[in-house]
Amino acid sequence: RNKCAACFRQYNKVEHLVEHMRVSFHSVHEPKCGICQKHCRYLESLREHLIGPLPKIECARVFSTRGCDLCLDIFQSPNALRIHRGTCQLSRAAPGLISRMSRLSFQGPSSSDHGTRMQGSKIIALGCTMVGGGSDGSLDLCARVFLIGEDENIIFQTYIRPLIPVTNYRYETTGVRPEHLRDAMPLKQAQRRIQELLSNGEPIWKIRSRCGNARILVGHGLDHDLDCLGVEYPEFLIRDTATYPPLLKTSKLSNSLKHLTQTYLGYDIQTGIQDPYDDCVAAMRLYVRMRSQNHPREYSSGSGENRNNYPSWRQPELEKTTPEALLELSSSDYYCWCLDS
């Protein structure tokens, strides 16, 4: 009777179960095993439940024949799984001439003037390349920036001339040389251009809700990137794969973009010189994959505040409620990206 309907934990007293539901924030938006229906806080926890190192035996048996190790979905037959893997397994291949030019460090006028392409788009992914400043070269300075749309085509890219001297170009990982920054775009000009593309004609101080003209910004470690660029943007329009709860480690720490891409998209990035375009594409694909999850659309939180529907004055009533009804009362403590769709 005192078994949680979401994570299956058992309690000796019903009041302990009610307290667990009050603080756990179980909801329909959590990763869930398609076999036993157990809820997990993180996708990494669900992966351990299905694959190991210590999986649930029955779930692991079914998953080994009918489960996709990328999206963790369960299919009706091995043949359905094979058909699905053709679309679930992605490749690093970059579409379009502009993308191939970006890898060769070319920068024609077409690579920084695609505003017309973004008229109907509501999502932009951002990626940056950092070089070193300061006496020991440890201060991150943005030297190159990419913005892409949901179609993975570049809408803006440029080298950026930092405000202070560069003392370490970090060429082995960035591929940036002094000649790239000699005639590069000044940081202030890049800031204005990026802000224009993100706000989409809406003044930054007027952005109040997700229903406005401003665009959703996708990336990995966006707090750091925006800080280095000197760009401010409302938090409710940011989709950061480094801080999105289902993509975190079970220790609540961030996974690297390289690990997330390999684990959930099925290909490798950052194998040599780190191309910010590859990072943009990987972050955008992760966002699209998380957004496309088939969750019910009901939602009562989204701001990170404690709004779970378990007030203390309802304790006597809640102790008479079934575990399934308690789960229906519970709400998530984070905004699920499936609601963007």
Short mmCIF file of N, CA and C in Angstrom, two decimals, residues 171-332:
data_model
loop_
_atom_site.label_atom_id
_atom_site.label_comp_id
_atom_site.label_asym_id
_atom_site.label_seq_id
_atom_site.Cartn_x
_atom_site.Cartn_y
_atom_site.Cartn_z
N TYR A 171 45.58 26.53 -30.26
CA TYR A 171 45.38 26.10 -31.64
C TYR A 171 45.05 24.61 -31.74
N GLU A 172 45.61 23.79 -30.86
CA GLU A 172 45.40 22.34 -30.97
C GLU A 172 43.93 21.96 -30.87
N THR A 173 43.14 22.75 -30.16
CA THR A 173 41.71 22.44 -30.03
C THR A 173 40.81 23.45 -30.74
N THR A 174 41.27 24.69 -30.92
CA THR A 174 40.41 25.71 -31.52
C THR A 174 40.64 25.89 -33.02
N GLY A 175 41.89 25.66 -33.48
CA GLY A 175 42.21 25.92 -34.88
C GLY A 175 42.30 27.39 -35.21
N VAL A 176 42.30 28.26 -34.21
CA VAL A 176 42.33 29.71 -34.43
C VAL A 176 43.78 30.18 -34.47
N ARG A 177 44.09 30.99 -35.48
CA ARG A 177 45.43 31.57 -35.64
C ARG A 177 45.33 33.10 -35.52
N PRO A 178 46.46 33.77 -35.28
CA PRO A 178 46.43 35.24 -35.17
C PRO A 178 45.85 35.94 -36.38
N GLU A 179 46.11 35.41 -37.59
CA GLU A 179 45.60 36.06 -38.79
C GLU A 179 44.07 36.01 -38.89
N HIS A 180 43.44 35.04 -38.21
CA HIS A 180 41.97 34.96 -38.22
C HIS A 180 41.35 36.14 -37.47
N LEU A 181 42.04 36.64 -36.45
CA LEU A 181 41.47 37.69 -35.61
C LEU A 181 41.96 39.08 -35.98
N ARG A 182 42.91 39.15 -36.92
CA ARG A 182 43.51 40.44 -37.26
C ARG A 182 42.46 41.41 -37.80
N ASP A 183 41.63 40.96 -38.73
CA ASP A 183 40.58 41.81 -39.31
C ASP A 183 39.19 41.31 -38.93
N ALA A 184 39.08 40.66 -37.77
CA ALA A 184 37.81 40.07 -37.36
C ALA A 184 36.83 41.13 -36.91
N MET A 185 35.57 40.73 -36.80
CA MET A 185 34.50 41.63 -36.36
C MET A 185 34.73 42.03 -34.90
N PRO A 186 34.62 43.31 -34.56
CA PRO A 186 34.75 43.73 -33.15
C PRO A 186 33.67 43.09 -32.30
N LEU A 187 33.98 42.86 -31.03
CA LEU A 187 33.05 42.20 -30.12
C LEU A 187 31.73 42.96 -30.00
N LYS A 188 31.78 44.29 -29.92
CA LYS A 188 30.55 45.07 -29.77
C LYS A 188 29.62 44.89 -30.96
N GLN A 189 30.20 44.84 -32.15
CA GLN A 189 29.36 44.65 -33.35
C GLN A 189 28.74 43.26 -33.36
N ALA A 190 29.52 42.25 -32.96
CA ALA A 190 28.99 40.89 -32.90
C ALA A 190 27.87 40.78 -31.87
N GLN A 191 28.03 41.46 -30.75
CA GLN A 191 26.99 41.47 -29.72
C GLN A 191 25.67 41.99 -30.27
N ARG A 192 25.74 43.11 -30.99
CA ARG A 192 24.52 43.71 -31.54
C ARG A 192 23.86 42.77 -32.54
N ARG A 193 24.67 42.14 -33.39
CA ARG A 193 24.12 41.24 -34.41
C ARG A 193 23.45 40.02 -33.78
N ILE A 194 24.10 39.44 -32.77
CA ILE A 194 23.54 38.27 -32.10
C ILE A 194 22.25 38.65 -31.37
N GLN A 195 22.25 39.81 -30.71
CA GLN A 195 21.07 40.25 -29.98
C GLN A 195 19.90 40.48 -30.93
N GLU A 196 20.18 41.03 -32.10
CA GLU A 196 19.12 41.26 -33.09
C GLU A 196 18.50 39.94 -33.55
N LEU A 197 19.34 38.95 -33.81
CA LEU A 197 18.83 37.67 -34.29
C LEU A 197 18.01 36.97 -33.21
N LEU A 198 18.45 37.07 -31.97
CA LEU A 198 17.74 36.38 -30.89
C LEU A 198 16.42 37.07 -30.55
N SER A 199 16.45 38.39 -30.43
CA SER A 199 15.23 39.10 -30.02
C SER A 199 14.23 39.25 -31.15
N ASN A 200 14.69 39.11 -32.40
CA ASN A 200 13.79 39.12 -33.56
C ASN A 200 12.93 40.39 -33.61
N GLY A 201 13.58 41.53 -33.38
CA GLY A 201 12.88 42.80 -33.45
C GLY A 201 12.17 43.21 -32.19
N GLU A 202 12.19 42.37 -31.16
CA GLU A 202 11.52 42.69 -29.89
C GLU A 202 12.56 43.21 -28.90
N PRO A 203 12.39 44.39 -28.34
CA PRO A 203 13.36 44.91 -27.36
C PRO A 203 13.55 43.94 -26.21
N ILE A 204 14.81 43.78 -25.78
CA ILE A 204 15.10 42.78 -24.76
C ILE A 204 14.33 43.04 -23.48
N TRP A 205 14.06 44.30 -23.16
CA TRP A 205 13.37 44.61 -21.92
C TRP A 205 11.86 44.39 -22.02
N LYS A 206 11.37 44.10 -23.25
CA LYS A 206 9.94 43.85 -23.43
C LYS A 206 9.61 42.36 -23.51
N ILE A 207 10.64 41.52 -23.54
CA ILE A 207 10.40 40.08 -23.66
C ILE A 207 9.81 39.59 -22.34
N ARG A 208 8.57 39.13 -22.38
CA ARG A 208 7.89 38.74 -21.15
C ARG A 208 7.43 37.29 -21.14
N SER A 209 7.18 36.72 -22.30
CA SER A 209 6.63 35.37 -22.31
C SER A 209 7.15 34.61 -23.52
N ARG A 210 6.84 33.30 -23.54
CA ARG A 210 7.26 32.44 -24.64
C ARG A 210 6.45 32.68 -25.91
N CYS A 211 5.41 33.49 -25.81
CA CYS A 211 4.52 33.71 -26.96
C CYS A 211 4.93 34.91 -27.79
N GLY A 212 6.02 35.60 -27.44
CA GLY A 212 6.45 36.77 -28.18
C GLY A 212 7.24 36.42 -29.43
N ASN A 213 7.90 37.43 -29.98
CA ASN A 213 8.69 37.23 -31.20
C ASN A 213 10.08 36.67 -30.92
N ALA A 214 10.56 36.83 -29.70
CA ALA A 214 11.92 36.39 -29.36
C ALA A 214 12.07 34.89 -29.57
N ARG A 215 13.28 34.48 -29.94
CA ARG A 215 13.53 33.09 -30.31
C ARG A 215 14.11 32.29 -29.15
N ILE A 216 13.85 31.00 -29.17
CA ILE A 216 14.44 30.08 -28.20
C ILE A 216 15.91 29.89 -28.53
N LEU A 217 16.76 29.95 -27.53
CA LEU A 217 18.20 29.81 -27.70
C LEU A 217 18.64 28.46 -27.15
N VAL A 218 19.29 27.66 -28.00
CA VAL A 218 19.74 26.31 -27.66
C VAL A 218 21.26 26.29 -27.63
N GLY A 219 21.83 25.51 -26.73
CA GLY A 219 23.28 25.38 -26.69
C GLY A 219 23.71 24.51 -25.53
N HIS A 220 25.03 24.42 -25.33
CA HIS A 220 25.59 23.65 -24.22
C HIS A 220 26.51 24.56 -23.42
N GLY A 221 26.21 24.77 -22.15
CA GLY A 221 26.98 25.71 -21.34
C GLY A 221 26.73 27.14 -21.76
N LEU A 222 25.46 27.49 -21.97
CA LEU A 222 25.12 28.80 -22.51
C LEU A 222 25.43 29.94 -21.55
N ASP A 223 25.36 29.69 -20.26
CA ASP A 223 25.70 30.75 -19.30
C ASP A 223 27.12 31.26 -19.54
N HIS A 224 28.03 30.34 -19.76
CA HIS A 224 29.43 30.71 -20.00
C HIS A 224 29.59 31.41 -21.34
N ASP A 225 28.95 30.87 -22.39
CA ASP A 225 29.07 31.46 -23.72
C ASP A 225 28.50 32.87 -23.76
N LEU A 226 27.32 33.06 -23.19
CA LEU A 226 26.70 34.39 -23.19
C LEU A 226 27.49 35.38 -22.35
N ASP A 227 28.08 34.89 -21.26
CA ASP A 227 28.90 35.76 -20.42
C ASP A 227 30.14 36.23 -21.18
N CYS A 228 30.77 35.31 -21.92
CA CYS A 228 31.96 35.69 -22.69
C CYS A 228 31.61 36.64 -23.84
N LEU A 229 30.42 36.48 -24.38
CA LEU A 229 29.97 37.37 -25.46
C LEU A 229 29.45 38.70 -24.93
N GLY A 230 29.10 38.74 -23.65
CA GLY A 230 28.52 39.96 -23.09
C GLY A 230 27.08 40.16 -23.53
N VAL A 231 26.35 39.06 -23.77
CA VAL A 231 24.97 39.13 -24.23
C VAL A 231 24.05 38.64 -23.11
N GLU A 232 22.99 39.38 -22.85
CA GLU A 232 21.99 38.98 -21.87
C GLU A 232 20.75 38.45 -22.60
N TYR A 233 20.15 37.41 -22.00
CA TYR A 233 18.96 36.83 -22.62
C TYR A 233 18.09 36.22 -21.53
N PRO A 234 16.75 36.32 -21.64
CA PRO A 234 15.86 35.79 -20.59
C PRO A 234 16.04 34.29 -20.40
N GLU A 235 16.06 33.88 -19.15
CA GLU A 235 16.31 32.47 -18.84
C GLU A 235 15.22 31.56 -19.37
N PHE A 236 13.95 32.04 -19.40
CA PHE A 236 12.87 31.16 -19.83
C PHE A 236 12.90 30.85 -21.33
N LEU A 237 13.78 31.53 -22.08
CA LEU A 237 13.94 31.23 -23.50
C LEU A 237 15.23 30.46 -23.79
N ILE A 238 15.92 30.03 -22.75
CA ILE A 238 17.19 29.32 -22.92
C ILE A 238 16.96 27.82 -22.72
N ARG A 239 17.49 27.02 -23.63
CA ARG A 239 17.42 25.56 -23.54
C ARG A 239 18.87 25.04 -23.55
N ASP A 240 19.38 24.78 -22.35
CA ASP A 240 20.79 24.42 -22.19
C ASP A 240 20.91 22.93 -21.92
N THR A 241 21.57 22.20 -22.81
CA THR A 241 21.73 20.76 -22.64
C THR A 241 22.67 20.41 -21.49
N ALA A 242 23.41 21.40 -20.96
CA ALA A 242 24.30 21.15 -19.83
C ALA A 242 23.58 21.19 -18.50
N THR A 243 22.39 21.80 -18.46
CA THR A 243 21.67 21.94 -17.19
C THR A 243 20.26 21.33 -17.22
N TYR A 244 19.84 20.77 -18.34
CA TYR A 244 18.51 20.17 -18.44
C TYR A 244 18.47 18.90 -17.58
N PRO A 245 17.60 18.84 -16.56
CA PRO A 245 17.65 17.74 -15.58
C PRO A 245 17.71 16.33 -16.17
N PRO A 246 16.88 15.93 -17.16
CA PRO A 246 16.99 14.55 -17.65
C PRO A 246 18.36 14.21 -18.26
N LEU A 247 19.12 15.20 -18.70
CA LEU A 247 20.42 14.94 -19.33
C LEU A 247 21.58 15.01 -18.35
N LEU A 248 21.30 15.28 -17.07
CA LEU A 248 22.36 15.36 -16.08
C LEU A 248 22.82 13.96 -15.67
N LYS A 249 24.00 13.91 -15.03
CA LYS A 249 24.45 12.68 -14.40
C LYS A 249 23.60 12.40 -13.17
N THR A 250 23.66 11.17 -12.66
CA THR A 250 22.91 10.85 -11.46
C THR A 250 23.45 11.60 -10.25
N SER A 251 24.66 12.11 -10.35
CA SER A 251 25.23 12.94 -9.29
C SER A 251 24.81 14.40 -9.41
N LYS A 252 23.92 14.71 -10.36
CA LYS A 252 23.39 16.05 -10.63
C LYS A 252 24.43 16.97 -11.28
N LEU A 253 25.55 16.43 -11.75
CA LEU A 253 26.54 17.21 -12.47
C LEU A 253 26.26 17.14 -13.96
N SER A 254 26.83 18.08 -14.73
CA SER A 254 26.59 18.14 -16.17
C SER A 254 27.40 17.07 -16.90
N ASN A 255 26.80 16.52 -17.92
CA ASN A 255 27.54 15.68 -18.86
C ASN A 255 28.16 16.56 -19.93
N SER A 256 29.27 16.12 -20.49
CA SER A 256 29.88 16.86 -21.59
C SER A 256 29.03 16.71 -22.84
N LEU A 257 29.13 17.68 -23.75
CA LEU A 257 28.40 17.59 -25.02
C LEU A 257 28.89 16.41 -25.83
N LYS A 258 30.15 16.11 -25.75
CA LYS A 258 30.72 14.95 -26.46
C LYS A 258 30.05 13.66 -25.99
N HIS A 259 29.89 13.51 -24.67
CA HIS A 259 29.26 12.30 -24.12
C HIS A 259 27.78 12.24 -24.51
N LEU A 260 27.06 13.35 -24.41
CA LEU A 260 25.64 13.36 -24.75
C LEU A 260 25.42 13.01 -26.22
N THR A 261 26.28 13.54 -27.08
CA THR A 261 26.14 13.28 -28.51
C THR A 261 26.39 11.80 -28.82
N GLN A 262 27.41 11.25 -28.21
CA GLN A 262 27.73 9.84 -28.44
C GLN A 262 26.63 8.93 -27.88
N THR A 263 26.08 9.28 -26.71
CA THR A 263 25.13 8.41 -26.02
C THR A 263 23.73 8.50 -26.60
N TYR A 264 23.27 9.70 -26.97
CA TYR A 264 21.88 9.88 -27.36
C TYR A 264 21.68 10.17 -28.85
N LEU A 265 22.77 10.45 -29.58
CA LEU A 265 22.65 10.67 -31.02
C LEU A 265 23.40 9.62 -31.82
N GLY A 266 24.41 8.99 -31.22
CA GLY A 266 25.06 7.86 -31.86
C GLY A 266 26.24 8.18 -32.73
N TYR A 267 26.87 9.36 -32.57
CA TYR A 267 28.09 9.66 -33.32
C TYR A 267 29.03 10.49 -32.46
N ASP A 268 30.25 10.66 -32.92
CA ASP A 268 31.29 11.34 -32.14
C ASP A 268 31.54 12.76 -32.65
N ILE A 269 31.83 13.66 -31.72
CA ILE A 269 32.28 15.01 -32.05
C ILE A 269 33.52 15.32 -31.23
N GLN A 270 34.15 16.45 -31.52
CA GLN A 270 35.31 16.94 -30.77
C GLN A 270 36.43 15.89 -30.74
N THR A 271 36.67 15.28 -31.91
CA THR A 271 37.71 14.26 -31.99
C THR A 271 39.07 14.87 -32.32
N GLY A 272 39.12 16.11 -32.74
CA GLY A 272 40.37 16.80 -33.01
C GLY A 272 40.19 18.27 -32.69
N ILE A 273 40.34 19.11 -33.71
CA ILE A 273 40.00 20.53 -33.54
C ILE A 273 38.48 20.64 -33.38
N GLN A 274 38.05 21.32 -32.33
CA GLN A 274 36.63 21.41 -32.02
C GLN A 274 35.95 22.45 -32.90
N ASP A 275 35.06 21.98 -33.75
CA ASP A 275 34.33 22.85 -34.66
C ASP A 275 33.07 23.35 -33.96
N PRO A 276 32.91 24.65 -33.76
CA PRO A 276 31.70 25.14 -33.08
C PRO A 276 30.43 24.84 -33.85
N TYR A 277 30.53 24.65 -35.16
CA TYR A 277 29.35 24.26 -35.93
C TYR A 277 28.88 22.87 -35.50
N ASP A 278 29.82 21.93 -35.32
CA ASP A 278 29.46 20.60 -34.83
C ASP A 278 28.78 20.68 -33.48
N ASP A 279 29.28 21.56 -32.61
CA ASP A 279 28.66 21.71 -31.29
C ASP A 279 27.25 22.25 -31.40
N CYS A 280 27.04 23.23 -32.29
CA CYS A 280 25.69 23.77 -32.52
C CYS A 280 24.73 22.69 -32.99
N VAL A 281 25.17 21.92 -33.97
CA VAL A 281 24.31 20.87 -34.53
C VAL A 281 23.98 19.83 -33.48
N ALA A 282 24.98 19.43 -32.69
CA ALA A 282 24.73 18.42 -31.66
C ALA A 282 23.74 18.93 -30.62
N ALA A 283 23.91 20.18 -30.17
CA ALA A 283 22.98 20.75 -29.19
C ALA A 283 21.57 20.85 -29.77
N MET A 284 21.47 21.28 -31.02
CA MET A 284 20.15 21.39 -31.65
C MET A 284 19.49 20.02 -31.78
N ARG A 285 20.25 19.00 -32.17
CA ARG A 285 19.67 17.67 -32.32
C ARG A 285 19.25 17.10 -30.97
N LEU A 286 20.03 17.35 -29.92
CA LEU A 286 19.63 16.90 -28.59
C LEU A 286 18.34 17.59 -28.15
N TYR A 287 18.25 18.89 -28.43
CA TYR A 287 17.05 19.63 -28.07
C TYR A 287 15.83 19.06 -28.81
N VAL A 288 15.97 18.83 -30.11
CA VAL A 288 14.86 18.31 -30.90
C VAL A 288 14.45 16.92 -30.40
N ARG A 289 15.43 16.11 -30.02
CA ARG A 289 15.12 14.77 -29.51
C ARG A 289 14.38 14.85 -28.18
N MET A 290 14.81 15.74 -27.30
CA MET A 290 14.11 15.90 -26.02
C MET A 290 12.73 16.52 -26.22
N ARG A 291 12.61 17.43 -27.15
CA ARG A 291 11.33 18.09 -27.40
C ARG A 291 10.30 17.14 -28.00
N SER A 292 10.75 16.15 -28.75
CA SER A 292 9.84 15.26 -29.47
C SER A 292 9.33 14.10 -28.61
N GLN A 293 9.68 14.07 -27.32
CA GLN A 293 9.17 13.01 -26.46
C GLN A 293 7.66 13.11 -26.32
N ASN A 294 7.02 11.96 -26.33
CA ASN A 294 5.56 11.90 -26.33
C ASN A 294 5.04 11.93 -24.90
N HIS A 295 4.97 13.14 -24.33
CA HIS A 295 4.46 13.32 -22.98
C HIS A 295 3.10 13.99 -23.03
N PRO A 296 2.24 13.72 -22.05
CA PRO A 296 1.02 14.54 -21.92
C PRO A 296 1.40 15.99 -21.70
N ARG A 297 0.59 16.92 -22.18
CA ARG A 297 0.95 18.32 -22.17
C ARG A 297 0.55 19.06 -20.89
N GLU A 298 -0.15 18.38 -19.95
CA GLU A 298 -0.52 19.07 -18.73
C GLU A 298 0.72 19.46 -17.95
N TYR A 299 0.70 20.64 -17.39
CA TYR A 299 1.87 21.13 -16.65
C TYR A 299 1.44 22.22 -15.70
N SER A 300 1.99 22.23 -14.47
CA SER A 300 1.58 23.23 -13.49
C SER A 300 2.74 23.97 -12.87
N SER A 301 3.97 23.65 -13.28
CA SER A 301 5.12 24.34 -12.70
C SER A 301 5.91 24.99 -13.81
N GLY A 302 7.21 24.70 -13.92
CA GLY A 302 7.99 25.22 -15.02
C GLY A 302 8.95 26.31 -14.64
N SER A 303 8.84 26.88 -13.47
CA SER A 303 9.74 27.96 -13.09
C SER A 303 10.78 27.52 -12.08
N GLY A 304 10.80 26.22 -11.72
CA GLY A 304 11.76 25.74 -10.75
C GLY A 304 11.33 25.97 -9.31
N GLU A 305 10.17 26.59 -9.10
CA GLU A 305 9.70 26.85 -7.75
C GLU A 305 8.98 25.61 -7.19
N ASN A 306 8.93 25.54 -5.88
CA ASN A 306 8.25 24.42 -5.23
C ASN A 306 6.74 24.64 -5.29
N ARG A 307 6.11 24.07 -6.30
CA ARG A 307 4.67 24.24 -6.46
C ARG A 307 3.96 22.90 -6.44
N ASN A 308 4.57 21.89 -5.84
CA ASN A 308 3.93 20.60 -5.78
C ASN A 308 2.66 20.69 -4.95
N ASN A 309 1.63 19.95 -5.38
CA ASN A 309 0.31 20.09 -4.78
C ASN A 309 0.15 19.23 -3.54
N TYR A 310 1.05 19.41 -2.57
CA TYR A 310 0.99 18.64 -1.32
C TYR A 310 1.09 19.57 -0.12
N PRO A 311 0.15 20.50 0.08
CA PRO A 311 0.21 21.38 1.26
C PRO A 311 0.03 20.58 2.55
N SER A 312 0.69 21.04 3.60
CA SER A 312 0.67 20.30 4.86
C SER A 312 -0.73 20.19 5.45
N TRP A 313 -1.59 21.19 5.20
CA TRP A 313 -2.93 21.14 5.79
C TRP A 313 -3.78 20.03 5.17
N ARG A 314 -3.33 19.47 4.03
CA ARG A 314 -4.06 18.37 3.39
C ARG A 314 -3.55 17.00 3.82
N GLN A 315 -2.65 16.97 4.82
CA GLN A 315 -2.02 15.72 5.20
C GLN A 315 -3.02 14.61 5.53
N PRO A 316 -4.02 14.84 6.38
CA PRO A 316 -4.98 13.74 6.67
C PRO A 316 -5.67 13.21 5.42
N GLU A 317 -6.04 14.13 4.52
CA GLU A 317 -6.70 13.71 3.28
C GLU A 317 -5.75 12.91 2.39
N LEU A 318 -4.50 13.37 2.29
CA LEU A 318 -3.54 12.71 1.42
C LEU A 318 -3.17 11.32 1.92
N GLU A 319 -3.19 11.12 3.23
CA GLU A 319 -2.85 9.81 3.77
C GLU A 319 -3.91 8.76 3.45
N LYS A 320 -5.10 9.20 3.05
CA LYS A 320 -6.15 8.26 2.65
C LYS A 320 -6.19 8.06 1.13
N THR A 321 -5.27 8.73 0.42
CA THR A 321 -5.27 8.69 -1.04
C THR A 321 -4.38 7.55 -1.53
N THR A 322 -4.75 6.94 -2.63
CA THR A 322 -3.94 5.85 -3.19
C THR A 322 -2.65 6.40 -3.79
N PRO A 323 -1.60 5.58 -3.91
CA PRO A 323 -0.35 6.03 -4.52
C PRO A 323 -0.54 6.57 -5.93
N GLU A 324 -1.45 5.96 -6.70
CA GLU A 324 -1.70 6.43 -8.07
C GLU A 324 -2.30 7.83 -8.07
N ALA A 325 -3.20 8.09 -7.13
CA ALA A 325 -3.81 9.42 -7.04
C ALA A 325 -2.79 10.45 -6.56
N LEU A 326 -1.88 10.04 -5.68
CA LEU A 326 -0.82 10.95 -5.25
C LEU A 326 0.06 11.35 -6.43
N LEU A 327 0.33 10.39 -7.29
CA LEU A 327 1.15 10.69 -8.47
C LEU A 327 0.45 11.67 -9.40
N GLU A 328 -0.87 11.55 -9.52
CA GLU A 328 -1.61 12.48 -10.38
C GLU A 328 -1.57 13.90 -9.83
N LEU A 329 -1.45 14.04 -8.52
CA LEU A 329 -1.37 15.37 -7.91
C LEU A 329 0.01 16.00 -8.07
N SER A 330 1.01 15.17 -8.28
CA SER A 330 2.39 15.67 -8.30
C SER A 330 2.70 16.36 -9.63
N SER A 331 3.59 17.35 -9.56
CA SER A 331 4.01 18.07 -10.77
C SER A 331 5.52 18.18 -10.82
N SER A 332 6.05 18.42 -11.99
CA SER A 332 7.49 18.50 -12.18
C SER A 332 8.03 19.82 -11.65
#
